[in-house]
Amino acid sequence: MIYKRGEVYWYKFMWKGKLIRESTKQGSDKVARQMESAHRTSLAKGEVGLRDKKPSITLAQFIENRFEPWAKARFEKASPKTWRDYYRVGLLAIKNYKPLANLALDQITSETVADFAAYRQSSGLQISSVNSSLQVLRRTLRLAVEWGAVQSAPNVKMLPGARPRERVVTPQDQAKYLAAAPEPLCPVAEVLVETGLRPEECFRLRWEAITWTNGRHGTLLVTHGKTAAARRVLPMTPRVRSIVETRWEAAGKPTEGWVWPAPTRSGHLEGSSIKKQHANALKNSKVGPFVLYSLRHTFLTRLGESGCDAWTLARIAGHSSVSMSTRYVHPSEDAVLAAVERLGGHKIGHSEETPATQEVQQRLLPS
């Protein structure tokens, strides 16, 4: 039989009690079948013997030679935060755990993965941090299979009990938090909760991406994000317009540059730049803990509760799939009843009976 794994086809069959399984390195099923048939024929004629399995490389070798260059090339410039805080950190954790990194790819099992997770957890890391490194490991092993470095990969399970970051901040807590938040945290937090921007998208806003005349109060152009769908134009609310315009005038009305400049390597504000301010604001306001990303979740939740449909919400949020937006859209019972009543009012396929119609029907009825 032949089967597809990633972008290429593999074939497998039994020969004298032994399983023959090889990658064709081809994307055509017809070519794959021909290669399988040729291999069977060669074995039957005795032209070739049973091929020895190629020695599998170690996980560390696969990461250093193949996976890490791929991840760096794909994310370092397009999404620096994804590369820096996700892939680079996760790969470093995997390589530093020698009992896993030094294993051949075909020797990695679910048990060794569980040992890695237990080791990370015993180091005092939060479950969310452990799961982040497990996600990188899962991606690495799946690409190893897709690229033909190994035939199969073990199941990598996430640890339960991770603290969700999707807390909805109440208006009361929002007011207390903003009152305790200093500059530049306060205006950044207000923009996040008024636009639904991802924190990284907000930090990377530039003056040339802001238009004062479009829409009712101007627009923001988001040029960078996690996916292609992240590139979008968002209308500014009066409050966002006031915040951004005040900063623009204070900066001398520049035509280009960062909206939130900072003495960092990137030249703009970073999450680490306001981490301490955020912690102090939570402490001083006596508001329950949340992360800055929760302000985006708060905005999207409020947007969904306002009656916004999933497709519009997906465009505003920059979601790559509408299914991601449906979790914010929960129609109320009244909305469902109103929709059904509107449909029933159309009388699809039927027309109301007029007096003339009733008279014709009475004539046709037998006396």
mmCIF file of C-alpha atoms in Angstrom:
data_model
loop_
_atom_site.group_PDB
_atom_site.id
_atom_site.type_symbol
_atom_site.label_atom_id
_atom_site.label_comp_id
_atom_site.label_asym_id
_atom_site.label_seq_id
_atom_site.Cartn_x
_atom_site.Cartn_y
_atom_site.Cartn_z
ATOM 1 C CA MET A 1 0.000 0.000 0.000
ATOM 2 C CA ILE A 2 1.013 3.640 -0.389
ATOM 3 C CA TYR A 3 0.156 6.479 1.935
ATOM 4 C CA LYS A 4 0.923 10.160 2.149
ATOM 5 C CA ARG A 5 2.901 11.668 5.004
ATOM 6 C CA GLY A 6 3.368 15.394 4.719
ATOM 7 C CA GLU A 7 4.063 16.253 1.087
ATOM 8 C CA VAL A 8 5.533 12.888 -0.003
ATOM 9 C CA TYR A 9 4.280 9.333 -0.419
ATOM 10 C CA TRP A 10 5.546 6.260 1.393
ATOM 11 C CA TYR A 11 4.929 2.606 0.599
ATOM 12 C CA LYS A 12 4.928 -0.504 2.732
ATOM 13 C CA PHE A 13 4.384 -4.212 2.169
ATOM 14 C CA MET A 14 5.292 -7.540 3.743
ATOM 15 C CA TRP A 15 8.066 -9.636 2.197
ATOM 16 C CA LYS A 16 8.895 -13.046 3.677
ATOM 17 C CA GLY A 17 7.581 -12.025 7.071
ATOM 18 C CA LYS A 18 9.394 -8.690 7.174
ATOM 19 C CA LEU A 19 7.821 -5.266 6.844
ATOM 20 C CA ILE A 20 9.271 -3.160 4.026
ATOM 21 C CA ARG A 21 8.569 0.538 4.489
ATOM 22 C CA GLU A 22 10.277 3.336 2.533
ATOM 23 C CA SER A 23 9.741 6.907 1.468
ATOM 24 C CA THR A 24 9.437 7.549 -2.264
ATOM 25 C CA LYS A 25 10.312 11.239 -1.759
ATOM 26 C CA GLN A 26 7.725 11.909 -4.449
ATOM 27 C CA GLY A 27 4.497 13.887 -4.345
ATOM 28 C CA SER A 28 2.744 11.827 -7.044
ATOM 29 C CA ASP A 29 0.727 8.754 -6.068
ATOM 30 C CA LYS A 30 1.234 7.224 -9.521
ATOM 31 C CA VAL A 31 5.018 7.451 -9.251
ATOM 32 C CA ALA A 32 4.821 6.062 -5.706
ATOM 33 C CA ARG A 33 2.894 3.000 -6.920
ATOM 34 C CA GLN A 34 5.412 2.450 -9.693
ATOM 35 C CA MET A 35 8.292 2.598 -7.212
ATOM 36 C CA GLU A 36 6.553 0.152 -4.887
ATOM 37 C CA SER A 37 5.945 -2.225 -7.785
ATOM 38 C CA ALA A 38 9.567 -1.932 -8.937
ATOM 39 C CA HIS A 39 10.814 -2.730 -5.439
ATOM 40 C CA ARG A 40 8.558 -5.803 -5.226
ATOM 41 C CA THR A 41 9.755 -6.984 -8.636
ATOM 42 C CA SER A 42 13.424 -6.516 -7.723
ATOM 43 C CA LEU A 43 12.952 -8.559 -4.548
ATOM 44 C CA ALA A 44 11.166 -11.322 -6.448
ATOM 45 C CA LYS A 45 13.963 -11.529 -9.033
ATOM 46 C CA GLY A 46 16.614 -11.527 -6.310
ATOM 47 C CA GLU A 47 18.216 -8.421 -7.774
ATOM 48 C CA VAL A 48 18.262 -6.691 -4.382
ATOM 49 C CA GLY A 49 18.281 -7.922 -0.847
ATOM 50 C CA LEU A 50 16.413 -6.541 2.102
ATOM 51 C CA ARG A 51 17.702 -3.033 2.612
ATOM 52 C CA ASP A 52 19.153 -2.174 5.961
ATOM 53 C CA LYS A 53 17.470 0.684 7.776
ATOM 54 C CA LYS A 54 19.421 3.918 7.685
ATOM 55 C CA PRO A 55 20.756 4.912 11.093
ATOM 56 C CA SER A 56 18.509 7.560 12.593
ATOM 57 C CA ILE A 57 20.051 10.872 13.604
ATOM 58 C CA THR A 58 19.625 12.201 17.119
ATOM 59 C CA LEU A 59 17.025 14.781 18.057
ATOM 60 C CA ALA A 60 19.752 17.350 18.777
ATOM 61 C CA GLN A 61 21.300 16.811 15.333
ATOM 62 C CA PHE A 62 17.939 17.164 13.601
ATOM 63 C CA ILE A 63 17.223 20.393 15.505
ATOM 64 C CA GLU A 64 20.618 21.979 14.805
ATOM 65 C CA ASN A 65 20.915 20.914 11.158
ATOM 66 C CA ARG A 66 17.352 21.105 9.900
ATOM 67 C CA PHE A 67 14.608 22.335 12.209
ATOM 68 C CA GLU A 68 16.296 25.346 13.812
ATOM 69 C CA PRO A 69 17.510 26.852 10.483
ATOM 70 C CA TRP A 70 13.977 26.401 9.094
ATOM 71 C CA ALA A 71 12.298 28.037 12.102
ATOM 72 C CA LYS A 72 14.792 30.896 12.190
ATOM 73 C CA ALA A 73 14.427 31.642 8.484
ATOM 74 C CA ARG A 74 10.646 31.546 8.692
ATOM 75 C CA PHE A 75 9.983 33.495 11.893
ATOM 76 C CA GLU A 76 13.004 35.614 12.890
ATOM 77 C CA LYS A 77 12.055 38.542 10.634
ATOM 78 C CA ALA A 78 8.388 37.819 9.917
ATOM 79 C CA SER A 79 7.451 37.321 13.581
ATOM 80 C CA PRO A 80 10.395 38.080 15.901
ATOM 81 C CA LYS A 81 8.403 37.410 19.079
ATOM 82 C CA THR A 82 7.396 33.935 17.843
ATOM 83 C CA TRP A 83 11.023 33.077 17.110
ATOM 84 C CA ARG A 84 12.543 34.705 20.193
ATOM 85 C CA ASP A 85 10.030 33.766 22.912
ATOM 86 C CA TYR A 86 8.617 30.534 21.520
ATOM 87 C CA TYR A 87 10.836 28.534 19.177
ATOM 88 C CA ARG A 88 14.267 29.634 20.416
ATOM 89 C CA VAL A 89 13.358 29.162 24.083
ATOM 90 C CA GLY A 90 11.659 25.817 23.457
ATOM 91 C CA LEU A 91 14.486 24.422 21.336
ATOM 92 C CA LEU A 92 17.068 25.473 23.916
ATOM 93 C CA ALA A 93 15.130 23.650 26.627
ATOM 94 C CA ILE A 94 14.976 20.480 24.511
ATOM 95 C CA LYS A 95 18.691 20.536 23.648
ATOM 96 C CA ASN A 96 19.659 21.114 27.293
ATOM 97 C CA TYR A 97 17.820 17.966 28.409
ATOM 98 C CA LYS A 98 20.415 15.424 27.259
ATOM 99 C CA PRO A 99 18.406 12.220 27.986
ATOM 100 C CA LEU A 100 16.019 13.362 25.245
ATOM 101 C CA ALA A 101 18.299 15.378 22.951
ATOM 102 C CA ASN A 102 20.851 12.557 22.596
ATOM 103 C CA LEU A 103 18.263 9.952 21.633
ATOM 104 C CA ALA A 104 17.889 8.858 18.024
ATOM 105 C CA LEU A 105 14.631 10.066 16.497
ATOM 106 C CA ASP A 106 13.267 6.532 16.203
ATOM 107 C CA GLN A 107 14.024 5.874 19.894
ATOM 108 C CA ILE A 108 11.871 8.691 21.255
ATOM 109 C CA THR A 109 8.701 7.383 22.896
ATOM 110 C CA SER A 110 5.783 8.869 24.786
ATOM 111 C CA GLU A 111 7.555 7.820 27.982
ATOM 112 C CA THR A 112 10.677 9.857 27.218
ATOM 113 C CA VAL A 113 8.466 12.821 26.340
ATOM 114 C CA ALA A 114 6.694 12.459 29.704
ATOM 115 C CA ASP A 115 10.092 12.332 31.445
ATOM 116 C CA PHE A 116 11.045 15.588 29.730
ATOM 117 C CA ALA A 117 7.799 17.228 30.882
ATOM 118 C CA ALA A 118 8.334 15.978 34.448
ATOM 119 C CA TYR A 119 11.893 17.332 34.449
ATOM 120 C CA ARG A 120 10.718 20.746 33.273
ATOM 121 C CA GLN A 121 7.960 20.826 35.865
ATOM 122 C CA SER A 122 10.334 19.804 38.674
ATOM 123 C CA SER A 123 12.513 22.803 37.778
ATOM 124 C CA GLY A 124 9.787 25.066 39.152
ATOM 125 C CA LEU A 125 8.310 26.138 35.818
ATOM 126 C CA GLN A 126 4.623 26.865 35.413
ATOM 127 C CA ILE A 127 2.522 24.371 33.477
ATOM 128 C CA SER A 128 2.014 26.865 30.642
ATOM 129 C CA SER A 129 5.812 27.158 30.223
ATOM 130 C CA VAL A 130 6.207 23.372 30.213
ATOM 131 C CA ASN A 131 3.428 23.031 27.626
ATOM 132 C CA SER A 132 5.111 25.656 25.445
ATOM 133 C CA SER A 133 8.291 23.547 25.206
ATOM 134 C CA LEU A 134 6.165 20.434 24.601
ATOM 135 C CA GLN A 135 4.451 22.187 21.694
ATOM 136 C CA VAL A 136 7.836 22.973 20.147
ATOM 137 C CA LEU A 137 8.884 19.333 20.623
ATOM 138 C CA ARG A 138 5.671 18.117 18.990
ATOM 139 C CA ARG A 139 6.200 20.428 16.014
ATOM 140 C CA THR A 140 9.814 19.239 15.690
ATOM 141 C CA LEU A 141 8.894 15.559 15.681
ATOM 142 C CA ARG A 142 6.045 16.023 13.220
ATOM 143 C CA LEU A 143 8.286 17.830 10.774
ATOM 144 C CA ALA A 144 10.879 15.061 11.189
ATOM 145 C CA VAL A 145 8.226 12.629 9.975
ATOM 146 C CA GLU A 146 7.085 14.946 7.174
ATOM 147 C CA TRP A 147 10.659 15.432 5.951
ATOM 148 C CA GLY A 148 11.401 11.710 6.001
ATOM 149 C CA ALA A 149 13.922 11.760 8.872
ATOM 150 C CA VAL A 150 11.887 9.198 10.818
ATOM 151 C CA GLN A 151 8.909 6.974 10.018
ATOM 152 C CA SER A 152 6.650 7.869 12.931
ATOM 153 C CA ALA A 153 6.507 10.187 15.935
ATOM 154 C CA PRO A 154 5.194 9.551 19.460
ATOM 155 C CA ASN A 155 2.138 11.279 20.826
ATOM 156 C CA VAL A 156 3.092 14.439 22.740
ATOM 157 C CA LYS A 157 0.434 15.267 25.339
ATOM 158 C CA MET A 158 0.083 18.641 27.020
ATOM 159 C CA LEU A 159 -0.070 18.853 30.815
ATOM 160 C CA PRO A 160 -3.496 19.704 32.256
ATOM 161 C CA GLY A 161 -4.074 22.596 34.630
ATOM 162 C CA ALA A 162 -2.469 25.456 32.700
ATOM 163 C CA ARG A 163 -3.607 28.874 33.878
ATOM 164 C CA PRO A 164 -5.805 30.390 31.149
ATOM 165 C CA ARG A 165 -4.854 33.850 29.935
ATOM 166 C CA GLU A 166 -8.296 34.499 28.526
ATOM 167 C CA ARG A 167 -9.722 36.370 31.474
ATOM 168 C CA VAL A 168 -12.375 38.979 30.742
ATOM 169 C CA VAL A 169 -11.614 42.153 32.680
ATOM 170 C CA THR A 170 -14.730 43.782 34.108
ATOM 171 C CA PRO A 171 -15.360 47.510 33.513
ATOM 172 C CA GLN A 172 -14.855 48.130 37.242
ATOM 173 C CA ASP A 173 -11.479 46.341 37.314
ATOM 174 C CA GLN A 174 -10.494 48.048 34.078
ATOM 175 C CA ALA A 175 -11.114 51.492 35.597
ATOM 176 C CA LYS A 176 -9.121 50.642 38.750
ATOM 177 C CA TYR A 177 -6.240 49.217 36.733
ATOM 178 C CA LEU A 178 -6.001 52.190 34.362
ATOM 179 C CA ALA A 179 -6.106 54.618 37.295
ATOM 180 C CA ALA A 180 -3.067 52.861 38.811
ATOM 181 C CA ALA A 181 -1.175 52.386 35.523
ATOM 182 C CA PRO A 182 1.603 54.918 34.738
ATOM 183 C CA GLU A 183 2.891 56.110 31.361
ATOM 184 C CA PRO A 184 3.345 54.376 28.910
ATOM 185 C CA LEU A 185 1.390 51.394 30.285
ATOM 186 C CA CYS A 186 -1.885 53.289 30.707
ATOM 187 C CA PRO A 187 -2.295 54.502 27.097
ATOM 188 C CA VAL A 188 -1.098 51.147 25.740
ATOM 189 C CA ALA A 189 -3.664 49.279 27.863
ATOM 190 C CA GLU A 190 -6.437 51.638 26.735
ATOM 191 C CA VAL A 191 -5.561 51.102 23.066
ATOM 192 C CA LEU A 192 -5.536 47.316 23.575
ATOM 193 C CA VAL A 193 -8.953 47.210 25.226
ATOM 194 C CA GLU A 194 -10.438 49.635 22.649
ATOM 195 C CA THR A 195 -9.087 47.949 19.486
ATOM 196 C CA GLY A 196 -8.425 44.277 20.304
ATOM 197 C CA LEU A 197 -4.869 44.527 19.008
ATOM 198 C CA ARG A 198 -2.386 41.889 20.085
ATOM 199 C CA PRO A 199 0.179 43.500 22.421
ATOM 200 C CA GLU A 200 2.968 42.886 19.879
ATOM 201 C CA GLU A 201 0.874 44.543 17.143
ATOM 202 C CA CYS A 202 0.314 47.571 19.344
ATOM 203 C CA PHE A 203 4.011 47.889 20.229
ATOM 204 C CA ARG A 204 4.939 47.858 16.514
ATOM 205 C CA LEU A 205 2.539 50.624 15.426
ATOM 206 C CA ARG A 206 4.168 53.299 13.270
ATOM 207 C CA TRP A 207 3.062 56.831 12.448
ATOM 208 C CA GLU A 208 2.982 56.130 8.715
ATOM 209 C CA ALA A 209 0.380 53.411 9.407
ATOM 210 C CA ILE A 210 -2.065 55.899 10.926
ATOM 211 C CA THR A 211 -4.545 57.805 8.781
ATOM 212 C CA TRP A 212 -6.463 60.664 10.387
ATOM 213 C CA THR A 213 -9.078 61.176 7.655
ATOM 214 C CA ASN A 214 -10.357 57.655 6.936
ATOM 215 C CA GLY A 215 -13.546 56.529 8.628
ATOM 216 C CA ARG A 216 -15.170 58.611 11.350
ATOM 217 C CA HIS A 217 -12.138 58.978 13.615
ATOM 218 C CA GLY A 218 -9.240 57.700 11.515
ATOM 219 C CA THR A 219 -7.748 54.238 11.071
ATOM 220 C CA LEU A 220 -4.799 52.093 12.152
ATOM 221 C CA LEU A 221 -2.987 49.830 9.689
ATOM 222 C CA VAL A 222 -1.613 46.647 11.258
ATOM 223 C CA THR A 223 1.280 45.490 9.083
ATOM 224 C CA HIS A 224 2.796 42.664 11.172
ATOM 225 C CA GLY A 225 1.254 39.806 13.083
ATOM 226 C CA LYS A 226 1.132 36.076 13.683
ATOM 227 C CA THR A 227 -0.465 35.244 10.314
ATOM 228 C CA ALA A 228 -1.245 36.833 6.956
ATOM 229 C CA ALA A 229 -4.743 37.632 8.269
ATOM 230 C CA ALA A 230 -3.175 39.875 10.920
ATOM 231 C CA ARG A 231 -2.604 42.560 8.274
ATOM 232 C CA ARG A 232 -5.733 44.675 8.522
ATOM 233 C CA VAL A 233 -7.134 48.187 8.873
ATOM 234 C CA LEU A 234 -8.927 49.045 12.118
ATOM 235 C CA PRO A 235 -11.081 52.115 12.753
ATOM 236 C CA MET A 236 -10.103 54.229 15.752
ATOM 237 C CA THR A 237 -12.620 54.968 18.463
ATOM 238 C CA PRO A 238 -12.802 58.553 19.799
ATOM 239 C CA ARG A 239 -10.751 57.487 22.847
ATOM 240 C CA VAL A 240 -8.039 55.801 20.762
ATOM 241 C CA ARG A 241 -7.938 58.812 18.439
ATOM 242 C CA SER A 242 -7.464 61.116 21.421
ATOM 243 C CA ILE A 243 -4.616 58.997 22.861
ATOM 244 C CA VAL A 244 -2.767 58.601 19.572
ATOM 245 C CA GLU A 245 -3.263 62.207 18.471
ATOM 246 C CA THR A 246 -1.987 63.516 21.811
ATOM 247 C CA ARG A 247 1.192 61.449 21.450
ATOM 248 C CA TRP A 248 1.563 62.558 17.835
ATOM 249 C CA GLU A 249 1.353 66.250 18.738
ATOM 250 C CA ALA A 250 3.716 65.795 21.713
ATOM 251 C CA ALA A 251 6.253 64.119 19.391
ATOM 252 C CA GLY A 252 6.164 67.075 16.964
ATOM 253 C CA LYS A 253 3.700 65.549 14.463
ATOM 254 C CA PRO A 254 6.160 63.101 12.875
ATOM 255 C CA THR A 255 5.389 61.459 9.532
ATOM 256 C CA GLU A 256 7.224 58.230 10.343
ATOM 257 C CA GLY A 257 8.680 56.281 13.251
ATOM 258 C CA TRP A 258 7.405 54.226 16.165
ATOM 259 C CA VAL A 259 4.301 55.325 18.032
ATOM 260 C CA TRP A 260 5.765 53.809 21.207
ATOM 261 C CA PRO A 261 9.547 54.404 20.949
ATOM 262 C CA ALA A 262 11.747 52.882 23.658
ATOM 263 C CA PRO A 263 15.472 52.294 24.326
ATOM 264 C CA THR A 264 15.301 48.639 23.285
ATOM 265 C CA ARG A 265 17.092 46.661 20.592
ATOM 266 C CA SER A 266 14.021 46.911 18.346
ATOM 267 C CA GLY A 267 13.620 50.628 19.016
ATOM 268 C CA HIS A 268 10.015 50.265 20.163
ATOM 269 C CA LEU A 269 8.237 49.217 23.333
ATOM 270 C CA GLU A 270 8.426 45.532 24.274
ATOM 271 C CA GLY A 271 6.448 43.421 26.695
ATOM 272 C CA SER A 272 9.462 43.221 28.977
ATOM 273 C CA SER A 273 9.668 47.036 29.032
ATOM 274 C CA ILE A 274 6.367 47.406 30.891
ATOM 275 C CA LYS A 275 6.309 44.091 32.747
ATOM 276 C CA LYS A 276 7.212 45.728 36.064
ATOM 277 C CA GLN A 277 4.719 48.559 35.510
ATOM 278 C CA HIS A 278 1.974 46.013 34.856
ATOM 279 C CA ALA A 279 2.773 44.071 38.047
ATOM 280 C CA ASN A 280 2.772 47.264 40.135
ATOM 281 C CA ALA A 281 -0.511 48.432 38.582
ATOM 282 C CA LEU A 282 -2.167 45.132 39.506
ATOM 283 C CA LYS A 283 -0.797 45.347 43.032
ATOM 284 C CA ASN A 284 -1.767 48.990 43.610
ATOM 285 C CA SER A 285 -5.235 48.634 42.089
ATOM 286 C CA LYS A 286 -5.899 45.370 43.988
ATOM 287 C CA VAL A 287 -7.269 43.851 40.777
ATOM 288 C CA GLY A 288 -7.025 40.108 40.198
ATOM 289 C CA PRO A 289 -4.025 39.033 38.080
ATOM 290 C CA PHE A 290 -4.261 39.065 34.296
ATOM 291 C CA VAL A 291 -1.840 39.455 31.401
ATOM 292 C CA LEU A 292 -1.906 42.231 28.801
ATOM 293 C CA TYR A 293 -3.268 39.777 26.225
ATOM 294 C CA SER A 294 -6.413 39.541 28.400
ATOM 295 C CA LEU A 295 -7.307 43.069 27.300
ATOM 296 C CA ARG A 296 -7.553 41.827 23.692
ATOM 297 C CA HIS A 297 -9.712 38.941 24.856
ATOM 298 C CA THR A 298 -11.872 41.388 26.814
ATOM 299 C CA PHE A 299 -12.435 43.545 23.727
ATOM 300 C CA LEU A 300 -13.340 40.561 21.531
ATOM 301 C CA THR A 301 -15.700 39.167 24.163
ATOM 302 C CA ARG A 302 -17.498 42.491 24.436
ATOM 303 C CA LEU A 303 -17.630 42.703 20.646
ATOM 304 C CA GLY A 304 -19.226 39.260 20.452
ATOM 305 C CA GLU A 305 -21.752 40.120 23.155
ATOM 306 C CA SER A 306 -22.740 43.249 21.227
ATOM 307 C CA GLY A 307 -24.141 41.061 18.435
ATOM 308 C CA CYS A 308 -21.195 41.142 16.029
ATOM 309 C CA ASP A 309 -21.173 38.133 13.680
ATOM 310 C CA ALA A 310 -18.211 35.743 13.566
ATOM 311 C CA TRP A 311 -17.012 36.818 10.095
ATOM 312 C CA THR A 312 -16.827 40.508 11.022
ATOM 313 C CA LEU A 313 -15.187 39.648 14.338
ATOM 314 C CA ALA A 314 -12.577 37.513 12.556
ATOM 315 C CA ARG A 315 -11.654 40.431 10.308
ATOM 316 C CA ILE A 316 -11.358 42.856 13.225
ATOM 317 C CA ALA A 317 -9.339 40.390 15.316
ATOM 318 C CA GLY A 318 -7.065 39.292 12.466
ATOM 319 C CA HIS A 319 -7.962 35.632 12.952
ATOM 320 C CA SER A 320 -6.801 33.248 10.243
ATOM 321 C CA SER A 321 -9.945 31.142 10.650
ATOM 322 C CA VAL A 322 -13.561 32.026 11.444
ATOM 323 C CA SER A 323 -13.672 29.032 13.793
ATOM 324 C CA MET A 324 -11.338 30.953 16.115
ATOM 325 C CA SER A 325 -13.872 33.779 16.285
ATOM 326 C CA THR A 326 -16.940 31.645 16.939
ATOM 327 C CA ARG A 327 -15.960 31.150 20.590
ATOM 328 C CA TYR A 328 -16.663 34.839 21.151
ATOM 329 C CA VAL A 329 -20.053 34.769 19.444
ATOM 330 C CA HIS A 330 -22.813 33.302 21.607
ATOM 331 C CA PRO A 331 -26.302 34.279 20.386
ATOM 332 C CA SER A 332 -28.766 34.940 23.207
ATOM 333 C CA GLU A 333 -32.097 33.147 23.420
ATOM 334 C CA ASP A 334 -33.902 36.335 22.383
ATOM 335 C CA ALA A 335 -31.671 36.647 19.292
ATOM 336 C CA VAL A 336 -32.431 33.036 18.287
ATOM 337 C CA LEU A 337 -36.194 33.549 18.714
ATOM 338 C CA ALA A 338 -36.103 36.803 16.735
ATOM 339 C CA ALA A 339 -34.230 35.102 13.880
ATOM 340 C CA VAL A 340 -36.773 32.271 13.685
ATOM 341 C CA GLU A 341 -39.658 34.729 13.798
ATOM 342 C CA ARG A 342 -38.148 36.726 10.918
ATOM 343 C CA LEU A 343 -37.801 33.554 8.873
ATOM 344 C CA GLY A 344 -41.394 32.526 9.659
ATOM 345 C CA GLY A 345 -42.676 35.925 8.627
ATOM 346 C CA HIS A 346 -41.460 35.414 5.048
ATOM 347 C CA LYS A 347 -43.965 32.584 4.395
ATOM 348 C CA ILE A 348 -41.479 30.994 2.003
ATOM 349 C CA GLY A 349 -43.274 29.202 -0.853
ATOM 350 C CA HIS A 350 -46.723 30.335 0.279
ATOM 351 C CA SER A 351 -48.896 33.383 -0.190
ATOM 352 C CA GLU A 352 -51.553 34.748 2.113
ATOM 353 C CA GLU A 353 -55.121 33.924 1.186
ATOM 354 C CA THR A 354 -57.114 36.926 -0.014
ATOM 355 C CA PRO A 355 -60.929 37.113 0.064
ATOM 356 C CA ALA A 356 -60.973 36.536 -3.717
ATOM 357 C CA THR A 357 -58.899 33.392 -3.305
ATOM 358 C CA GLN A 358 -61.251 32.096 -0.589
ATOM 359 C CA GLU A 359 -64.262 32.701 -2.886
ATOM 360 C CA VAL A 360 -62.663 30.685 -5.718
ATOM 361 C CA GLN A 361 -61.918 27.827 -3.330
ATOM 362 C CA GLN A 362 -65.527 27.796 -2.085
ATOM 363 C CA ARG A 363 -66.791 27.467 -5.696
ATOM 364 C CA LEU A 364 -64.544 24.491 -6.328
ATOM 365 C CA LEU A 365 -65.661 22.638 -3.192
ATOM 366 C CA PRO A 366 -68.467 20.135 -3.764
ATOM 367 C CA SER A 367 -71.840 21.130 -2.307
#
